[in-house]
RNA sequence: GCGAAAGUGGCGGAAUUGGUAGACGCGCUGGCUUUAGGUGCCAGUGGGGCAACCCGUGGGAGUUCGAGUCUCCCCUUUCGCACCA
């Protein structure tokens, strides 16, 4: 044992040992309880970032802890390897996306190994490899057969200069990020997967996920957005096909003062032929991007179509408008607008001077004014101004009106979802080819199993932004699997969310000669899934959906992919900038900033180290390239070692909260590890000769054991609730007591010291596995630390003869009393009243009540 | 615009889930160790006041013997919004 803690050297020795022993390779063992701990797989962007380090440390701590509890733990790792950044690198640096991706994977795998994560690397997956994506293609053809995959037109962002489809991310202020051209909406045929067919199950089974965060479940419920309402036909005054709308508020039907249709609605398109204003408005709606933020935050505008509809209940004539806030993709693409009881309708009506008629009122008779703002309530309401349907609450009005509409055959009850079918086509190169062949006579034909995989060529050169497979007629040309005629391949690729929807299952069956095999059911479902909260709806919904698809193809037997979910917070750092007249806003890297503090430690000035330029601090913000405030984990690992980085990320904040990066505090974490090392080093001779038990213990030894076993209770609670910051704090607190403990040459004391060190080393093992491994050996503890049993709380160590109670007077802290542990309420009351300070505060006033909370406090109410 | 969270010392956070607010750490202040140093150790550290004591968990109301914790309203920040992953 070296006198100084030198993590770099120590960690490489321990890692080499794990590698040699194949310590993390696992196999299915029906006799042992399995535990599948999964962290979301990274995109191989080139460098590990702090978000990865945090995510994977949390997963590793849980995995190692579960292993010490005796479970057969699977912790795999892989690469979400397809995606847009590889294409951008290809365009900028003329390197093929495949080459760029594989190099990044090599580098990042090395970084993960340097962190000491306990992965079974024999199960590694890279989603861009044909042996992975061929099963995705196979699965897609099954979905086509079942009618769960289909093709329809959908709108995309179109860059008219680059002649290419843009991702929402590539549209900035309505313009293409490279060309700067105003983006247009364009409809193209695309493949969809029918997730709406599973909407009800996806919604209902959220109730079977008690260990998923409520926030995620709520977001998923809202995202699915099940709403039951009514479809109603509004006849047009001029006759012809009636205008059908969907509404969730039939009770407000009498308040409809206008109708609005989407710019893509047939009625709008028809009107545009004769009306220039309508045509111009529709053209205007076609510019700009397709993202929901853009659509929902634009100013609400519209143009009248010059058509009147007839309210089926009141018989009133109301005008039909085309409006930019009505979406073709939801409901029928047309709405009845009730300005009095809907916020958006109200804004629109106010803008264009359309009437606002109140038809719902508070049930308690209170008067409301709908002229300035809408009143959307539907609980404790009553309908008014609604003819024979007046005087009803929401539910009765809904039922009566729905009944009437059905009797008249002008509509029906309808359940709608906000959730839309999943568009999986991408007009990009670096993705999994959609396994479809288009034949003039046979249409869209799935590629037969024997012809899979449809290989994506990896040795390509980019000419501009065009996808190399779209640009290559030879790649496209093929023959129809059905009739043998000349045919063309689909050149679109899948959304990368498809790959990340089933990787967790493939980890269970490495090398399988099918998509999955029987091994999957040993490991699945995932016991603990860990990843960023930013995935709360999209990935985590696709992940659940795909599992159900696989279940229905009898590939897995569970209903849900993961029983427990932990969403870790973002990693933040301070960012600093100054505004310069020439360069605009200049962001300065945090490690180039000099901070001046006042006598209380408050920051009063920040300057650039090189030239003393005054800087403005943003406060805590997400690490990003644009703000130049990313902290590179590699530098920290090189400087402090993996254990220190792991310890800091666990200690700085609880997993679900954001983590504020602080270089000084990282150094502080290393100080703690160094102190442990130094303590064990300085007692190494005595500890070697320690006996494992001691019969009689003196007061100090008992107190130390009480501290450690008390801390162990906190640690166990912290581990179970994943509050690793409190686990570390409890370790530090108990270690502080140990540092003040002098074992001298007393065998009983030395035995106690060895016992508590054994506890400390084991509870730290999941967090700082390298240091713990070495100390475990140094203490001559039996067996491999990885499989050492988690320490047990010794209840007898916790008992004490006295208890300290807090005394309050009228809820304010006034004193403390020490009484016997078994003292009854009478004794406690007397002791409390006898306290000088308490007596002074009670004074002459009459005591009204005394509340005694056993083991905690006494409150005297005067 | 819609949906979901979070606000506690100079900073990160803790609080046994309605019972001592500030555990643990960083920073800061003073001291010690002849410490090359960004090392190590000791003490102090929510604000005000000499003190008794008073104030204090984003702001405002409420429930309670007692509220950081529960209820309502408001403010601010962060995340997601379907082609970033």
PDB file of N, CA and C in Angstrom, chain A residues 230-233 250 253-254 311-315 388-389 396-413:
ATOM      1  N   UNK A 230     -68.018  14.642 -29.639  1.00  0.00           N
ATOM      2  CA  UNK A 230     -69.107  14.420 -30.577  1.00  0.00           C
ATOM      3  C   UNK A 230     -68.681  14.935 -31.942  1.00  0.00           C
ATOM      4  N   UNK A 231     -68.964  14.150 -32.959  1.00  0.00           N
ATOM      5  CA  UNK A 231     -68.823  14.683 -34.318  1.00  0.00           C
ATOM      6  C   UNK A 231     -70.211  15.143 -34.758  1.00  0.00           C
ATOM      7  N   UNK A 232     -70.291  16.357 -35.279  1.00  0.00           N
ATOM      8  CA  UNK A 232     -71.590  16.920 -35.663  1.00  0.00           C
ATOM      9  C   UNK A 232     -71.486  17.507 -37.065  1.00  0.00           C
ATOM     10  N   UNK A 233     -72.514  17.277 -37.853  1.00  0.00           N
ATOM     11  CA  UNK A 233     -72.587  17.895 -39.179  1.00  0.00           C
ATOM     12  C   UNK A 233     -73.276  19.240 -39.092  1.00  0.00           C
ATOM     13  N   UNK A 250     -70.042  19.589 -26.480  1.00  0.00           N
ATOM     14  CA  UNK A 250     -71.369  19.735 -27.089  1.00  0.00           C
ATOM     15  C   UNK A 250     -72.270  20.668 -26.284  1.00  0.00           C
ATOM     16  N   UNK A 253     -72.815  24.113 -27.791  1.00  0.00           N
ATOM     17  CA  UNK A 253     -73.173  24.178 -29.217  1.00  0.00           C
ATOM     18  C   UNK A 253     -73.959  25.443 -29.595  1.00  0.00           C
ATOM     19  N   UNK A 254     -74.819  25.887 -28.681  1.00  0.00           N
ATOM     20  CA  UNK A 254     -75.603  27.097 -28.976  1.00  0.00           C
ATOM     21  C   UNK A 254     -74.748  28.359 -29.013  1.00  0.00           C
ATOM     22  N   UNK A 311     -76.398  26.166 -37.738  1.00  0.00           N
ATOM     23  CA  UNK A 311     -76.270  25.483 -36.455  1.00  0.00           C
ATOM     24  C   UNK A 311     -77.391  24.449 -36.342  1.00  0.00           C
ATOM     25  N   UNK A 312     -77.058  23.166 -36.191  1.00  0.00           N
ATOM     26  CA  UNK A 312     -78.093  22.118 -36.235  1.00  0.00           C
ATOM     27  C   UNK A 312     -79.066  22.196 -35.056  1.00  0.00           C
ATOM     28  N   UNK A 313     -78.720  22.863 -34.006  1.00  0.00           N
ATOM     29  CA  UNK A 313     -79.625  22.944 -32.864  1.00  0.00           C
ATOM     30  C   UNK A 313     -80.448  24.221 -32.886  1.00  0.00           C
ATOM     31  N   UNK A 314     -79.760  25.357 -33.150  1.00  0.00           N
ATOM     32  CA  UNK A 314     -80.472  26.630 -33.072  1.00  0.00           C
ATOM     33  C   UNK A 314     -81.023  27.068 -34.424  1.00  0.00           C
ATOM     34  N   UNK A 315     -80.497  26.470 -35.505  1.00  0.00           N
ATOM     35  CA  UNK A 315     -80.930  26.869 -36.829  1.00  0.00           C
ATOM     36  C   UNK A 315     -80.335  28.190 -37.298  1.00  0.00           C
ATOM     37  N   UNK A 388     -84.206  24.286 -25.680  1.00  0.00           N
ATOM     38  CA  UNK A 388     -84.694  23.187 -24.846  1.00  0.00           C
ATOM     39  C   UNK A 388     -83.571  22.483 -24.085  1.00  0.00           C
ATOM     40  N   UNK A 389     -82.312  22.805 -24.406  1.00  0.00           N
ATOM     41  CA  UNK A 389     -81.186  22.177 -23.716  1.00  0.00           C
ATOM     42  C   UNK A 389     -80.635  23.055 -22.603  1.00  0.00           C
ATOM     43  N   UNK A 396     -75.123  16.038 -18.453  1.00  0.00           N
ATOM     44  CA  UNK A 396     -76.485  15.869 -18.997  1.00  0.00           C
ATOM     45  C   UNK A 396     -76.611  16.540 -20.355  1.00  0.00           C
ATOM     46  N   UNK A 397     -76.018  17.715 -20.477  1.00  0.00           N
ATOM     47  CA  UNK A 397     -76.081  18.421 -21.754  1.00  0.00           C
ATOM     48  C   UNK A 397     -75.408  17.585 -22.839  1.00  0.00           C
ATOM     49  N   UNK A 398     -74.242  17.020 -22.482  1.00  0.00           N
ATOM     50  CA  UNK A 398     -73.501  16.166 -23.416  1.00  0.00           C
ATOM     51  C   UNK A 398     -74.407  15.009 -23.869  1.00  0.00           C
ATOM     52  N   UNK A 399     -75.007  14.313 -22.910  1.00  0.00           N
ATOM     53  CA  UNK A 399     -75.815  13.142 -23.222  1.00  0.00           C
ATOM     54  C   UNK A 399     -77.018  13.521 -24.088  1.00  0.00           C
ATOM     55  N   UNK A 400     -77.751  14.562 -23.668  1.00  0.00           N
ATOM     56  CA  UNK A 400     -78.972  14.944 -24.373  1.00  0.00           C
ATOM     57  C   UNK A 400     -78.669  15.379 -25.805  1.00  0.00           C
ATOM     58  N   UNK A 401     -77.624  16.184 -25.954  1.00  0.00           N
ATOM     59  CA  UNK A 401     -77.298  16.696 -27.284  1.00  0.00           C
ATOM     60  C   UNK A 401     -76.752  15.572 -28.168  1.00  0.00           C
ATOM     61  N   UNK A 402     -75.914  14.697 -27.566  1.00  0.00           N
ATOM     62  CA  UNK A 402     -75.392  13.559 -28.336  1.00  0.00           C
ATOM     63  C   UNK A 402     -76.555  12.685 -28.810  1.00  0.00           C
ATOM     64  N   UNK A 403     -77.517  12.457 -27.925  1.00  0.00           N
ATOM     65  CA  UNK A 403     -78.688  11.646 -28.264  1.00  0.00           C
ATOM     66  C   UNK A 403     -79.471  12.278 -29.410  1.00  0.00           C
ATOM     67  N   UNK A 404     -79.659  13.580 -29.314  1.00  0.00           N
ATOM     68  CA  UNK A 404     -80.415  14.301 -30.345  1.00  0.00           C
ATOM     69  C   UNK A 404     -79.719  14.196 -31.702  1.00  0.00           C
ATOM     70  N   UNK A 405     -78.404  14.444 -31.686  1.00  0.00           N
ATOM     71  CA  UNK A 405     -77.623  14.428 -32.919  1.00  0.00           C
ATOM     72  C   UNK A 405     -77.663  13.039 -33.570  1.00  0.00           C
ATOM     73  N   UNK A 406     -77.602  12.006 -32.727  1.00  0.00           N
ATOM     74  CA  UNK A 406     -77.642  10.644 -33.265  1.00  0.00           C
ATOM     75  C   UNK A 406     -79.026  10.326 -33.835  1.00  0.00           C
ATOM     76  N   UNK A 407     -80.073  10.756 -33.132  1.00  0.00           N
ATOM     77  CA  UNK A 407     -81.446  10.531 -33.620  1.00  0.00           C
ATOM     78  C   UNK A 407     -81.660  11.194 -34.977  1.00  0.00           C
ATOM     79  N   UNK A 408     -81.111  12.374 -35.113  1.00  0.00           N
ATOM     80  CA  UNK A 408     -81.282  13.115 -36.363  1.00  0.00           C
ATOM     81  C   UNK A 408     -80.327  12.616 -37.452  1.00  0.00           C
ATOM     82  N   UNK A 409     -79.431  11.681 -37.065  1.00  0.00           N
ATOM     83  CA  UNK A 409     -78.447  11.130 -37.987  1.00  0.00           C
ATOM     84  C   UNK A 409     -77.523  12.210 -38.567  1.00  0.00           C
ATOM     85  N   UNK A 410     -77.160  13.159 -37.718  1.00  0.00           N
ATOM     86  CA  UNK A 410     -76.247  14.207 -38.182  1.00  0.00           C
ATOM     87  C   UNK A 410     -74.943  14.185 -37.368  1.00  0.00           C
ATOM     88  N   UNK A 411     -74.603  13.011 -36.843  1.00  0.00           N
ATOM     89  CA  UNK A 411     -73.337  12.942 -36.115  1.00  0.00           C
ATOM     90  C   UNK A 411     -73.316  11.752 -35.185  1.00  0.00           C
ATOM     91  N   UNK A 412     -72.185  11.601 -34.464  1.00  0.00           N
ATOM     92  CA  UNK A 412     -72.041  10.457 -33.557  1.00  0.00           C
ATOM     93  C   UNK A 412     -70.994  10.767 -32.491  1.00  0.00           C
ATOM     94  N   UNK A 413     -71.086   9.987 -31.422  1.00  0.00           N
ATOM     95  CA  UNK A 413     -70.055  10.089 -30.373  1.00  0.00           C
ATOM     96  C   UNK A 413     -68.729   9.618 -30.962  1.00  0.00           C
TER      97      UNK A 413
END
